[in-house]
Coordinates of C-alpha atoms in Angstrom, one line a residue:
M1 CA 56.8 9.5 35.0
I2 CA 55.5 10.7 31.7
L3 CA 54.9 7.1 30.6
R4 CA 53.0 6.4 33.8
Y5 CA 50.7 9.4 33.3
A6 CA 50.2 8.3 29.7
L7 CA 49.2 4.8 30.7
H8 CA 46.8 6.2 33.4
S9 CA 45.2 8.4 30.7
I10 CA 44.8 5.5 28.3
L11 CA 43.3 3.3 31.0
L12 CA 40.9 6.0 32.1
L13 CA 39.8 6.6 28.5
F14 CA 39.3 2.9 27.9
S15 CA 37.3 2.6 31.2
L16 CA 35.0 5.5 30.1
M17 CA 34.5 3.9 26.7
V18 CA 33.5 0.6 28.3
V19 CA 31.1 2.4 30.7
Q20 CA 29.5 4.3 27.8
Q21 CA 29.1 1.2 25.8
A22 CA 27.5 -0.7 28.7
Q23 CA 25.1 2.2 29.3
A24 CA 24.1 2.3 25.6
E25 CA 23.5 -1.5 25.6
S26 CA 21.6 -1.2 28.8
S27 CA 19.4 1.6 27.3
G28 CA 18.8 -0.4 24.2
D29 CA 17.8 -3.5 26.2
K30 CA 15.5 -1.4 28.4
S31 CA 13.8 0.0 25.3
E32 CA 13.2 -3.5 23.8
D33 CA 12.0 -4.8 27.2
I34 CA 9.3 -2.1 27.3
V35 CA 7.4 -3.9 24.5
F36 CA 7.9 -7.3 25.9
A37 CA 7.1 -6.3 29.5
Q38 CA 3.8 -4.6 28.5
C39 CA 2.6 -6.7 25.6
A40 CA 3.9 -10.3 26.0
G41 CA 1.2 -11.1 28.5
C42 CA -1.3 -11.3 25.7
H43 CA 0.8 -11.4 22.6
I44 CA 2.6 -14.7 22.4
P45 CA 6.4 -14.5 22.1
G46 CA 8.0 -16.5 19.3
E47 CA 11.4 -18.2 19.3
D48 CA 12.8 -15.5 17.1
G49 CA 11.8 -12.8 19.6
S50 CA 8.7 -11.7 17.7
L51 CA 5.3 -11.1 19.3
S52 CA 2.1 -12.5 17.8
R53 CA 0.1 -9.9 15.9
I54 CA 2.4 -7.0 16.8
S55 CA 5.5 -8.1 14.8
Q56 CA 3.4 -8.7 11.7
Q57 CA 2.5 -5.0 11.2
R58 CA 4.0 -1.6 10.9
K59 CA 2.4 1.8 11.6
S60 CA 3.0 5.5 12.2
P61 CA 3.4 6.6 15.9
E62 CA -0.2 7.8 15.8
G63 CA -1.3 4.4 14.5
W64 CA 0.4 2.6 17.4
E65 CA -1.1 5.0 19.9
M66 CA -4.5 4.2 18.5
S67 CA -3.8 0.5 18.9
I68 CA -2.7 0.9 22.5
N69 CA -5.8 3.0 23.3
R70 CA -8.0 0.3 21.7
M71 CA -6.3 -2.3 23.9
R72 CA -7.1 -0.1 26.9
L73 CA -10.8 0.4 25.9
M74 CA -11.6 -3.1 24.6
H75 CA -9.3 -5.4 26.7
G76 CA -8.7 -3.4 29.9
F77 CA -5.0 -3.0 29.2
K78 CA -3.2 -1.0 31.9
L79 CA 0.4 -0.1 31.6
S80 CA 2.3 -1.9 34.4
G81 CA -0.9 -1.8 36.4
L82 CA -0.7 1.9 36.9
D83 CA -3.5 4.4 36.4
I84 CA -3.7 6.4 33.2
P85 CA -2.1 9.7 34.3
I86 CA 1.0 8.1 35.9
A87 CA 1.4 5.7 33.0
Q88 CA 1.1 8.3 30.2
S89 CA 4.9 8.8 30.0
G90 CA 5.3 5.0 29.8
I91 CA 2.9 4.9 26.9
H92 CA 5.0 7.5 25.1
E93 CA 8.0 5.3 25.5
L94 CA 6.1 2.2 24.2
V95 CA 4.8 4.1 21.2
K96 CA 8.3 5.4 20.4
Q97 CA 9.8 1.9 20.6
L98 CA 7.1 0.4 18.4
A99 CA 7.4 3.3 15.8
D100 CA 11.2 3.1 15.8
T101 CA 11.3 -0.7 15.2
Q102 CA 8.0 -1.2 13.3
G103 CA 7.2 2.2 11.9
L104 CA 7.0 3.6 8.4
A105 CA 9.8 5.0 6.2
P106 CA 9.3 8.7 5.3
Q107 CA 8.6 7.7 1.7
E108 CA 5.8 5.4 2.8
A109 CA 4.1 7.9 5.1
A110 CA 4.6 11.1 3.0
P111 CA 1.7 10.7 0.6
Y112 CA -0.8 10.3 3.4
R113 CA 0.5 12.6 6.1
Y114 CA -2.5 14.8 5.6
L115 CA -4.4 12.4 7.9
I116 CA -1.8 12.6 10.6
E117 CA -1.6 16.4 10.2
Q118 CA -5.5 16.6 10.4
D119 CA -5.8 18.3 7.0
L120 CA -9.5 17.7 6.8
N121 CA -10.3 19.9 3.8
R122 CA -9.1 17.4 1.3
V123 CA -10.6 15.1 -1.3
E124 CA -8.6 11.8 -1.5
E125 CA -7.4 10.8 -4.9
G126 CA -5.3 8.1 -6.4
F127 CA -6.6 5.1 -4.5
D128 CA -7.7 1.8 -5.9
P129 CA -11.5 2.3 -6.5
D130 CA -12.2 -1.2 -5.1
L131 CA -10.4 -0.4 -1.9
V132 CA -12.2 2.9 -1.6
V133 CA -15.5 1.1 -1.8
M134 CA -14.6 -1.7 0.6
C135 CA -12.6 0.3 3.1
G136 CA -12.8 4.0 2.4
R137 CA -16.5 4.2 2.8
C138 CA -16.2 4.1 6.6
H139 CA -13.0 5.9 7.2
T140 CA -10.3 7.8 5.1
S141 CA -8.3 5.6 2.7
A142 CA -5.2 7.1 4.3
R143 CA -6.2 5.1 7.4
F144 CA -5.2 1.8 5.8
A145 CA -2.5 3.4 3.7
L146 CA -0.6 4.4 6.8
Q147 CA -0.3 0.7 7.8
R148 CA 1.8 -2.2 6.6
R149 CA 0.8 -5.7 7.4
S150 CA 1.5 -9.3 6.3
E151 CA -1.3 -10.9 4.3
I152 CA -2.5 -12.9 7.3
E153 CA -2.7 -9.7 9.4
W154 CA -4.8 -7.9 6.7
E155 CA -7.1 -11.0 6.8
R156 CA -7.3 -10.8 10.6
L157 CA -8.2 -7.1 10.3
V158 CA -11.1 -8.0 8.1
H159 CA -12.4 -10.5 10.7
F160 CA -11.9 -7.9 13.4
H161 CA -14.0 -5.4 11.5
L162 CA -16.8 -7.9 11.0
G163 CA -16.8 -8.9 14.7
Q164 CA -16.6 -5.3 15.9
F165 CA -18.8 -3.7 13.3
P166 CA -21.3 -6.4 12.1
S167 CA -23.4 -3.9 10.2
V168 CA -20.5 -3.5 7.7
E169 CA -22.1 -6.3 5.6
Y170 CA -25.5 -4.6 5.6
S171 CA -24.6 -0.9 5.2
L172 CA -24.0 1.0 1.9
F173 CA -21.8 -0.9 -0.5
G174 CA -22.0 -3.9 1.7
R175 CA -25.5 -5.3 1.2
D176 CA -25.3 -5.2 -2.6
R177 CA -22.5 -7.7 -2.8
E178 CA -20.9 -10.7 -1.1
W179 CA -18.9 -8.4 1.2
M180 CA -17.1 -11.1 3.2
N181 CA -16.1 -13.1 0.2
I182 CA -14.8 -10.1 -1.6
A183 CA -13.0 -8.8 1.4
L184 CA -11.1 -12.0 2.0
N185 CA -10.4 -13.1 -1.6
E186 CA -9.9 -9.8 -3.3
T187 CA -9.4 -6.9 -0.8
V188 CA -6.9 -8.7 1.4
P189 CA -4.5 -9.7 -1.4
A190 CA -4.8 -6.2 -2.9
L191 CA -3.9 -4.6 0.5
A192 CA -1.0 -7.1 1.0
K193 CA 0.4 -6.2 -2.4
E194 CA 0.0 -2.5 -2.2
F195 CA 0.9 -2.1 1.5
P196 CA 3.2 -5.0 2.4
L197 CA 5.0 -5.6 5.7
E198 CA 8.4 -5.8 4.0
S199 CA 9.5 -3.1 1.6
Q200 CA 12.8 -1.7 0.2
S201 CA 12.0 1.7 1.6
W202 CA 11.7 0.4 5.1
S203 CA 14.9 -1.8 4.8
E204 CA 16.9 1.2 3.6
W205 CA 15.5 3.5 6.3
Q206 CA 16.4 0.9 9.0
A207 CA 20.0 0.5 7.6

């Protein structure tokens, strides 16, 4: 009798463990599916499970939220075809998944958290002067420092800026130099070196 109860207890415990594991795996698959379900319609999936443009960059949660809002404003993106109020919780899930898998390690974000925390009474220091002239003249330097991209993605960002803000070549610190040539041949390599997609800090944080 005692042996029978012991066997029943062991089987029950094993069953509970299997159910919990299945639920955990289901939850993980659901989280990963959020990005594919909402983004793969425009961002081409690769054989390795990556998504074009998205998988080649890392950002803070705030940065990903800005990207999603830009998709909504510029490309008419709607989360699952729902209106904005209903879809807001879904956007939070999407931002969380992107930030969890393609975010920033604490060491990477810490020096620039003043931007996220909206500490506006601050004079930025310690940045490459050339990057300040090329990028920091229109927005804070922390804006690009809170991103990590592959070199080709930094290059695409330059093309995006020129297409979206064509006056960048003719405004202050743009018209007195070959802005596009400098941006592609000097600024992009500098950004890719200083703020690379792959880093030891991120690898250790993900481990």
